[in-house]
């Protein structure tokens, strides 16, 4: 038993050293460090969408899904909505794996820059969720129920499905592209295992923090009197802020500056048309501008 306990302790200590070494490597590389931060935020916000935002909508929109007391039906509704988003993510992943050619360089003029804009589009699509609930509440009121099917319900459902679909479609493509970039940022192949060991630990920690933060939007006591649509707009603002942050700061913190182009002005006669007199002065076998004697 003592030998078994010692082996477990040694294994744990070895894993802990690998995680620590991975942390040290990440902190030394600015691009790697910020790519990891954004990766953790992207993963955490996607998990918050699945575990908090969509279930809250399903639980508190009886006019569309189910009464809050019917948790089984609300859970089924949220699973169906998430399945639509995951289907879009699957199609986006299939397209990326077939058509995406990872750039060989990591500067700001490569295809990596478009991935940051895809993150922004994904974040903006979350605004369709409170917009859909707002359409529903305009007719049925907050928490109102309905026995029939109205245009407001159809419009709300369409906006919810489109919002979740676009969120997963435009967040899957950057996830695949940035995974390639993250691997390319780790130059030392021997350090890959240690870096990704720390990546898993950090992403899990950030995942928990972000999910708790998004969940607090819907559960803080002082906000319980707020309308559902207001809480969703607050949550959407968190997602949009993340998208704007990636577009503005992501390329500057993660990608290399573009290679300097040679100034045409430094190259003699480049970009300048030659005058007819210069052409006439040339003779076969003599450089331009020389005259026969």
mmCIF file with all atom_site columns, N, CA, C and O in Angstrom, residues 244-283:
data_model
loop_
_atom_site.group_PDB
_atom_site.id
_atom_site.type_symbol
_atom_site.label_atom_id
_atom_site.label_alt_id
_atom_site.label_comp_id
_atom_site.label_asym_id
_atom_site.label_entity_id
_atom_site.label_seq_id
_atom_site.pdbx_PDB_ins_code
_atom_site.Cartn_x
_atom_site.Cartn_y
_atom_site.Cartn_z
_atom_site.occupancy
_atom_site.B_iso_or_equiv
_atom_site.pdbx_formal_charge
_atom_site.auth_seq_id
_atom_site.auth_comp_id
_atom_site.auth_asym_id
_atom_site.auth_atom_id
_atom_site.pdbx_PDB_model_num
ATOM 1   N N  . UNK A 1 244 ? -15.614 42.090 -29.703 1.00 0.00 ? 244 UNK A N  1
ATOM 2   C CA . UNK A 1 244 ? -14.914 43.342 -30.013 1.00 0.00 ? 244 UNK A CA 1
ATOM 3   C C  . UNK A 1 244 ? -13.479 43.289 -29.508 1.00 0.00 ? 244 UNK A C  1
ATOM 4   O O  . UNK A 1 244 ? -12.542 43.744 -30.182 1.00 0.00 ? 244 UNK A O  1
ATOM 5   N N  . UNK A 1 245 ? -13.293 42.715 -28.341 1.00 0.00 ? 245 UNK A N  1
ATOM 6   C CA . UNK A 1 245 ? -11.945 42.592 -27.775 1.00 0.00 ? 245 UNK A CA 1
ATOM 7   C C  . UNK A 1 245 ? -11.048 41.761 -28.681 1.00 0.00 ? 245 UNK A C  1
ATOM 8   O O  . UNK A 1 245 ? -9.880  42.122 -28.911 1.00 0.00 ? 245 UNK A O  1
ATOM 9   N N  . UNK A 1 246 ? -11.569 40.682 -29.216 1.00 0.00 ? 246 UNK A N  1
ATOM 10  C CA . UNK A 1 246 ? -10.753 39.833 -30.089 1.00 0.00 ? 246 UNK A CA 1
ATOM 11  C C  . UNK A 1 246 ? -10.416 40.537 -31.398 1.00 0.00 ? 246 UNK A C  1
ATOM 12  O O  . UNK A 1 246 ? -9.290  40.436 -31.889 1.00 0.00 ? 246 UNK A O  1
ATOM 13  N N  . UNK A 1 247 ? -11.381 41.243 -31.983 1.00 0.00 ? 247 UNK A N  1
ATOM 14  C CA . UNK A 1 247 ? -11.125 41.912 -33.255 1.00 0.00 ? 247 UNK A CA 1
ATOM 15  C C  . UNK A 1 247 ? -10.108 43.038 -33.093 1.00 0.00 ? 247 UNK A C  1
ATOM 16  O O  . UNK A 1 247 ? -9.218  43.222 -33.933 1.00 0.00 ? 247 UNK A O  1
ATOM 17  N N  . UNK A 1 248 ? -10.221 43.795 -32.016 1.00 0.00 ? 248 UNK A N  1
ATOM 18  C CA . UNK A 1 248 ? -9.357  44.959 -31.829 1.00 0.00 ? 248 UNK A CA 1
ATOM 19  C C  . UNK A 1 248 ? -7.964  44.563 -31.351 1.00 0.00 ? 248 UNK A C  1
ATOM 20  O O  . UNK A 1 248 ? -6.948  45.035 -31.873 1.00 0.00 ? 248 UNK A O  1
ATOM 21  N N  . UNK A 1 249 ? -7.904  43.694 -30.357 1.00 0.00 ? 249 UNK A N  1
ATOM 22  C CA . UNK A 1 249 ? -6.619  43.381 -29.727 1.00 0.00 ? 249 UNK A CA 1
ATOM 23  C C  . UNK A 1 249 ? -6.009  42.059 -30.197 1.00 0.00 ? 249 UNK A C  1
ATOM 24  O O  . UNK A 1 249 ? -4.793  41.886 -30.100 1.00 0.00 ? 249 UNK A O  1
ATOM 25  N N  . UNK A 1 250 ? -6.845  41.144 -30.676 1.00 0.00 ? 250 UNK A N  1
ATOM 26  C CA . UNK A 1 250 ? -6.341  39.828 -31.042 1.00 0.00 ? 250 UNK A CA 1
ATOM 27  C C  . UNK A 1 250 ? -5.195  39.849 -32.035 1.00 0.00 ? 250 UNK A C  1
ATOM 28  O O  . UNK A 1 250 ? -4.118  39.296 -31.767 1.00 0.00 ? 250 UNK A O  1
ATOM 29  N N  . UNK A 1 251 ? -5.360  40.486 -33.208 1.00 0.00 ? 251 UNK A N  1
ATOM 30  C CA . UNK A 1 251 ? -4.258  40.499 -34.170 1.00 0.00 ? 251 UNK A CA 1
ATOM 31  C C  . UNK A 1 251 ? -3.005  41.177 -33.643 1.00 0.00 ? 251 UNK A C  1
ATOM 32  O O  . UNK A 1 251 ? -1.890  40.774 -33.975 1.00 0.00 ? 251 UNK A O  1
ATOM 33  N N  . UNK A 1 252 ? -3.167  42.199 -32.804 1.00 0.00 ? 252 UNK A N  1
ATOM 34  C CA . UNK A 1 252 ? -2.002  42.920 -32.278 1.00 0.00 ? 252 UNK A CA 1
ATOM 35  C C  . UNK A 1 252 ? -1.236  42.087 -31.257 1.00 0.00 ? 252 UNK A C  1
ATOM 36  O O  . UNK A 1 252 ? -0.003  42.161 -31.179 1.00 0.00 ? 252 UNK A O  1
ATOM 37  N N  . UNK A 1 253 ? -1.955  41.299 -30.474 1.00 0.00 ? 253 UNK A N  1
ATOM 38  C CA . UNK A 1 253 ? -1.321  40.545 -29.388 1.00 0.00 ? 253 UNK A CA 1
ATOM 39  C C  . UNK A 1 253 ? -0.846  39.167 -29.817 1.00 0.00 ? 253 UNK A C  1
ATOM 40  O O  . UNK A 1 253 ? 0.066   38.610 -29.184 1.00 0.00 ? 253 UNK A O  1
ATOM 41  N N  . UNK A 1 254 ? -1.443  38.624 -30.866 1.00 0.00 ? 254 UNK A N  1
ATOM 42  C CA . UNK A 1 254 ? -1.163  37.228 -31.224 1.00 0.00 ? 254 UNK A CA 1
ATOM 43  C C  . UNK A 1 254 ? -0.370  37.109 -32.514 1.00 0.00 ? 254 UNK A C  1
ATOM 44  O O  . UNK A 1 254 ? 0.588   36.326 -32.589 1.00 0.00 ? 254 UNK A O  1
ATOM 45  N N  . UNK A 1 255 ? -0.745  37.862 -33.537 1.00 0.00 ? 255 UNK A N  1
ATOM 46  C CA . UNK A 1 255 ? -0.098  37.731 -34.840 1.00 0.00 ? 255 UNK A CA 1
ATOM 47  C C  . UNK A 1 255 ? 1.112   38.643 -34.951 1.00 0.00 ? 255 UNK A C  1
ATOM 48  O O  . UNK A 1 255 ? 1.187   39.688 -34.297 1.00 0.00 ? 255 UNK A O  1
ATOM 49  N N  . UNK A 1 256 ? 2.041   38.249 -35.800 1.00 0.00 ? 256 UNK A N  1
ATOM 50  C CA . UNK A 1 256 ? 3.244   39.048 -36.027 1.00 0.00 ? 256 UNK A CA 1
ATOM 51  C C  . UNK A 1 256 ? 2.922   40.240 -36.926 1.00 0.00 ? 256 UNK A C  1
ATOM 52  O O  . UNK A 1 256 ? 1.969   40.210 -37.714 1.00 0.00 ? 256 UNK A O  1
ATOM 53  N N  . UNK A 1 257 ? 3.718   41.305 -36.842 1.00 0.00 ? 257 UNK A N  1
ATOM 54  C CA . UNK A 1 257 ? 3.533   42.416 -37.779 1.00 0.00 ? 257 UNK A CA 1
ATOM 55  C C  . UNK A 1 257 ? 3.772   41.940 -39.206 1.00 0.00 ? 257 UNK A C  1
ATOM 56  O O  . UNK A 1 257 ? 4.540   41.007 -39.439 1.00 0.00 ? 257 UNK A O  1
ATOM 57  N N  . UNK A 1 258 ? 3.110   42.575 -40.183 1.00 0.00 ? 258 UNK A N  1
ATOM 58  C CA . UNK A 1 258 ? 3.327   42.158 -41.576 1.00 0.00 ? 258 UNK A CA 1
ATOM 59  C C  . UNK A 1 258 ? 4.747   42.441 -42.004 1.00 0.00 ? 258 UNK A C  1
ATOM 60  O O  . UNK A 1 258 ? 5.371   43.406 -41.538 1.00 0.00 ? 258 UNK A O  1
ATOM 61  N N  . UNK A 1 259 ? 5.322   41.617 -42.880 1.00 0.00 ? 259 UNK A N  1
ATOM 62  C CA . UNK A 1 259 ? 6.688   41.856 -43.344 1.00 0.00 ? 259 UNK A CA 1
ATOM 63  C C  . UNK A 1 259 ? 6.789   43.190 -44.065 1.00 0.00 ? 259 UNK A C  1
ATOM 64  O O  . UNK A 1 259 ? 5.887   43.577 -44.813 1.00 0.00 ? 259 UNK A O  1
ATOM 65  N N  . UNK A 1 260 ? 7.887   43.883 -43.861 1.00 0.00 ? 260 UNK A N  1
ATOM 66  C CA . UNK A 1 260 ? 8.061   45.190 -44.482 1.00 0.00 ? 260 UNK A CA 1
ATOM 67  C C  . UNK A 1 260 ? 8.234   45.039 -45.985 1.00 0.00 ? 260 UNK A C  1
ATOM 68  O O  . UNK A 1 260 ? 9.001   44.214 -46.463 1.00 0.00 ? 260 UNK A O  1
ATOM 69  N N  . UNK A 1 261 ? 7.478   45.827 -46.697 1.00 0.00 ? 261 UNK A N  1
ATOM 70  C CA . UNK A 1 261 ? 7.594   45.809 -48.139 1.00 0.00 ? 261 UNK A CA 1
ATOM 71  C C  . UNK A 1 261 ? 8.689   46.769 -48.578 1.00 0.00 ? 261 UNK A C  1
ATOM 72  O O  . UNK A 1 261 ? 8.902   47.817 -47.973 1.00 0.00 ? 261 UNK A O  1
ATOM 73  N N  . UNK A 1 262 ? 9.389   46.409 -49.626 1.00 0.00 ? 262 UNK A N  1
ATOM 74  C CA . UNK A 1 262 ? 10.455  47.263 -50.139 1.00 0.00 ? 262 UNK A CA 1
ATOM 75  C C  . UNK A 1 262 ? 9.838   48.481 -50.806 1.00 0.00 ? 262 UNK A C  1
ATOM 76  O O  . UNK A 1 262 ? 8.924   48.376 -51.622 1.00 0.00 ? 262 UNK A O  1
ATOM 77  N N  . UNK A 1 263 ? 10.303  49.615 -50.386 1.00 0.00 ? 263 UNK A N  1
ATOM 78  C CA . UNK A 1 263 ? 9.776   50.859 -50.940 1.00 0.00 ? 263 UNK A CA 1
ATOM 79  C C  . UNK A 1 263 ? 10.219  51.004 -52.389 1.00 0.00 ? 263 UNK A C  1
ATOM 80  O O  . UNK A 1 263 ? 11.406  50.939 -52.711 1.00 0.00 ? 263 UNK A O  1
ATOM 81  N N  . UNK A 1 264 ? 9.243   51.180 -53.286 1.00 0.00 ? 264 UNK A N  1
ATOM 82  C CA . UNK A 1 264 ? 9.577   51.320 -54.696 1.00 0.00 ? 264 UNK A CA 1
ATOM 83  C C  . UNK A 1 264 ? 10.486  52.504 -54.950 1.00 0.00 ? 264 UNK A C  1
ATOM 84  O O  . UNK A 1 264 ? 11.269  52.513 -55.904 1.00 0.00 ? 264 UNK A O  1
ATOM 85  N N  . UNK A 1 265 ? 10.400  53.489 -54.078 1.00 0.00 ? 265 UNK A N  1
ATOM 86  C CA . UNK A 1 265 ? 11.214  54.680 -54.293 1.00 0.00 ? 265 UNK A CA 1
ATOM 87  C C  . UNK A 1 265 ? 12.700  54.401 -54.095 1.00 0.00 ? 265 UNK A C  1
ATOM 88  O O  . UNK A 1 265 ? 13.557  55.149 -54.577 1.00 0.00 ? 265 UNK A O  1
ATOM 89  N N  . UNK A 1 266 ? 13.010  53.325 -53.375 1.00 0.00 ? 266 UNK A N  1
ATOM 90  C CA . UNK A 1 266 ? 14.413  53.001 -53.130 1.00 0.00 ? 266 UNK A CA 1
ATOM 91  C C  . UNK A 1 266 ? 15.037  52.245 -54.291 1.00 0.00 ? 266 UNK A C  1
ATOM 92  O O  . UNK A 1 266 ? 16.247  52.060 -54.323 1.00 0.00 ? 266 UNK A O  1
ATOM 93  N N  . UNK A 1 267 ? 14.208  51.773 -55.232 1.00 0.00 ? 267 UNK A N  1
ATOM 94  C CA . UNK A 1 267 ? 14.720  51.018 -56.372 1.00 0.00 ? 267 UNK A CA 1
ATOM 95  C C  . UNK A 1 267 ? 14.773  51.952 -57.573 1.00 0.00 ? 267 UNK A C  1
ATOM 96  O O  . UNK A 1 267 ? 13.732  52.465 -57.992 1.00 0.00 ? 267 UNK A O  1
ATOM 97  N N  . UNK A 1 268 ? 15.941  52.220 -58.136 1.00 0.00 ? 268 UNK A N  1
ATOM 98  C CA . UNK A 1 268 ? 16.038  53.158 -59.259 1.00 0.00 ? 268 UNK A CA 1
ATOM 99  C C  . UNK A 1 268 ? 15.191  52.726 -60.429 1.00 0.00 ? 268 UNK A C  1
ATOM 100 O O  . UNK A 1 268 ? 15.176  51.553 -60.819 1.00 0.00 ? 268 UNK A O  1
ATOM 101 N N  . UNK A 1 269 ? 14.484  53.680 -60.976 1.00 0.00 ? 269 UNK A N  1
ATOM 102 C CA . UNK A 1 269 ? 13.693  53.517 -62.187 1.00 0.00 ? 269 UNK A CA 1
ATOM 103 C C  . UNK A 1 269 ? 12.507  52.554 -62.043 1.00 0.00 ? 269 UNK A C  1
ATOM 104 O O  . UNK A 1 269 ? 11.807  52.302 -63.016 1.00 0.00 ? 269 UNK A O  1
ATOM 105 N N  . UNK A 1 270 ? 12.249  51.993 -60.806 1.00 0.00 ? 270 UNK A N  1
ATOM 106 C CA . UNK A 1 270 ? 11.137  51.072 -60.672 1.00 0.00 ? 270 UNK A CA 1
ATOM 107 C C  . UNK A 1 270 ? 9.832   51.857 -60.619 1.00 0.00 ? 270 UNK A C  1
ATOM 108 O O  . UNK A 1 270 ? 9.689   52.812 -59.883 1.00 0.00 ? 270 UNK A O  1
ATOM 109 N N  . UNK A 1 271 ? 8.902   51.411 -61.400 1.00 0.00 ? 271 UNK A N  1
ATOM 110 C CA . UNK A 1 271 ? 7.610   52.061 -61.427 1.00 0.00 ? 271 UNK A CA 1
ATOM 111 C C  . UNK A 1 271 ? 7.592   53.310 -62.286 1.00 0.00 ? 271 UNK A C  1
ATOM 112 O O  . UNK A 1 271 ? 6.585   53.994 -62.360 1.00 0.00 ? 271 UNK A O  1
ATOM 113 N N  . UNK A 1 272 ? 8.710   53.654 -62.963 1.00 0.00 ? 272 UNK A N  1
ATOM 114 C CA . UNK A 1 272 ? 8.746   54.858 -63.793 1.00 0.00 ? 272 UNK A CA 1
ATOM 115 C C  . UNK A 1 272 ? 8.883   54.462 -65.247 1.00 0.00 ? 272 UNK A C  1
ATOM 116 O O  . UNK A 1 272 ? 9.718   53.643 -65.606 1.00 0.00 ? 272 UNK A O  1
ATOM 117 N N  . UNK A 1 273 ? 8.025   54.992 -66.080 1.00 0.00 ? 273 UNK A N  1
ATOM 118 C CA . UNK A 1 273 ? 8.105   54.706 -67.504 1.00 0.00 ? 273 UNK A CA 1
ATOM 119 C C  . UNK A 1 273 ? 9.303   55.420 -68.102 1.00 0.00 ? 273 UNK A C  1
ATOM 120 O O  . UNK A 1 273 ? 9.614   56.560 -67.760 1.00 0.00 ? 273 UNK A O  1
ATOM 121 N N  . UNK A 1 274 ? 9.970   54.761 -69.008 1.00 0.00 ? 274 UNK A N  1
ATOM 122 C CA . UNK A 1 274 ? 11.149  55.356 -69.648 1.00 0.00 ? 274 UNK A CA 1
ATOM 123 C C  . UNK A 1 274 ? 10.715  56.266 -70.784 1.00 0.00 ? 274 UNK A C  1
ATOM 124 O O  . UNK A 1 274 ? 9.812   55.959 -71.552 1.00 0.00 ? 274 UNK A O  1
ATOM 125 N N  . UNK A 1 275 ? 11.369  57.379 -70.885 1.00 0.00 ? 275 UNK A N  1
ATOM 126 C CA . UNK A 1 275 ? 11.044  58.351 -71.923 1.00 0.00 ? 275 UNK A CA 1
ATOM 127 C C  . UNK A 1 275 ? 11.591  57.888 -73.268 1.00 0.00 ? 275 UNK A C  1
ATOM 128 O O  . UNK A 1 275 ? 12.602  57.186 -73.336 1.00 0.00 ? 275 UNK A O  1
ATOM 129 N N  . UNK A 1 276 ? 10.947  58.300 -74.365 1.00 0.00 ? 276 UNK A N  1
ATOM 130 C CA . UNK A 1 276 ? 11.426  57.897 -75.698 1.00 0.00 ? 276 UNK A CA 1
ATOM 131 C C  . UNK A 1 276 ? 12.867  58.299 -75.959 1.00 0.00 ? 276 UNK A C  1
ATOM 132 O O  . UNK A 1 276 ? 13.609  57.566 -76.605 1.00 0.00 ? 276 UNK A O  1
ATOM 133 N N  . UNK A 1 277 ? 13.305  59.446 -75.434 1.00 0.00 ? 277 UNK A N  1
ATOM 134 C CA . UNK A 1 277 ? 14.691  59.869 -75.655 1.00 0.00 ? 277 UNK A CA 1
ATOM 135 C C  . UNK A 1 277 ? 15.667  58.921 -75.008 1.00 0.00 ? 277 UNK A C  1
ATOM 136 O O  . UNK A 1 277 ? 16.755  58.682 -75.519 1.00 0.00 ? 277 UNK A O  1
ATOM 137 N N  . UNK A 1 278 ? 15.279  58.342 -73.873 1.00 0.00 ? 278 UNK A N  1
ATOM 138 C CA . UNK A 1 278 ? 16.158  57.385 -73.202 1.00 0.00 ? 278 UNK A CA 1
ATOM 139 C C  . UNK A 1 278 ? 16.273  56.107 -74.019 1.00 0.00 ? 278 UNK A C  1
ATOM 140 O O  . UNK A 1 278 ? 17.334  55.501 -74.091 1.00 0.00 ? 278 UNK A O  1
ATOM 141 N N  . UNK A 1 279 ? 15.173  55.701 -74.635 1.00 0.00 ? 279 UNK A N  1
ATOM 142 C CA . UNK A 1 279 ? 15.201  54.477 -75.433 1.00 0.00 ? 279 UNK A CA 1
ATOM 143 C C  . UNK A 1 279 ? 16.038  54.673 -76.689 1.00 0.00 ? 279 UNK A C  1
ATOM 144 O O  . UNK A 1 279 ? 16.813  53.807 -77.103 1.00 0.00 ? 279 UNK A O  1
ATOM 145 N N  . UNK A 1 280 ? 15.900  55.867 -77.288 1.00 0.00 ? 280 UNK A N  1
ATOM 146 C CA . UNK A 1 280 ? 16.647  56.129 -78.511 1.00 0.00 ? 280 UNK A CA 1
ATOM 147 C C  . UNK A 1 280 ? 18.147  56.196 -78.242 1.00 0.00 ? 280 UNK A C  1
ATOM 148 O O  . UNK A 1 280 ? 18.960  55.897 -79.103 1.00 0.00 ? 280 UNK A O  1
ATOM 149 N N  . UNK A 1 281 ? 18.533  56.606 -77.029 1.00 0.00 ? 281 UNK A N  1
ATOM 150 C CA . UNK A 1 281 ? 19.952  56.722 -76.715 1.00 0.00 ? 281 UNK A CA 1
ATOM 151 C C  . UNK A 1 281 ? 20.616  55.372 -76.531 1.00 0.00 ? 281 UNK A C  1
ATOM 152 O O  . UNK A 1 281 ? 21.835  55.261 -76.556 1.00 0.00 ? 281 UNK A O  1
ATOM 153 N N  . UNK A 1 282 ? 19.812  54.322 -76.328 1.00 0.00 ? 282 UNK A N  1
ATOM 154 C CA . UNK A 1 282 ? 20.391  53.000 -76.133 1.00 0.00 ? 282 UNK A CA 1
ATOM 155 C C  . UNK A 1 282 ? 20.764  52.391 -77.476 1.00 0.00 ? 282 UNK A C  1
ATOM 156 O O  . UNK A 1 282 ? 20.076  52.555 -78.473 1.00 0.00 ? 282 UNK A O  1
ATOM 157 N N  . UNK A 1 283 ? 21.852  51.713 -77.496 1.00 0.00 ? 283 UNK A N  1
ATOM 158 C CA . UNK A 1 283 ? 22.279  50.982 -78.683 1.00 0.00 ? 283 UNK A CA 1
ATOM 159 C C  . UNK A 1 283 ? 22.606  49.568 -78.281 1.00 0.00 ? 283 UNK A C  1
ATOM 160 O O  . UNK A 1 283 ? 22.963  49.313 -77.127 1.00 0.00 ? 283 UNK A O  1
#
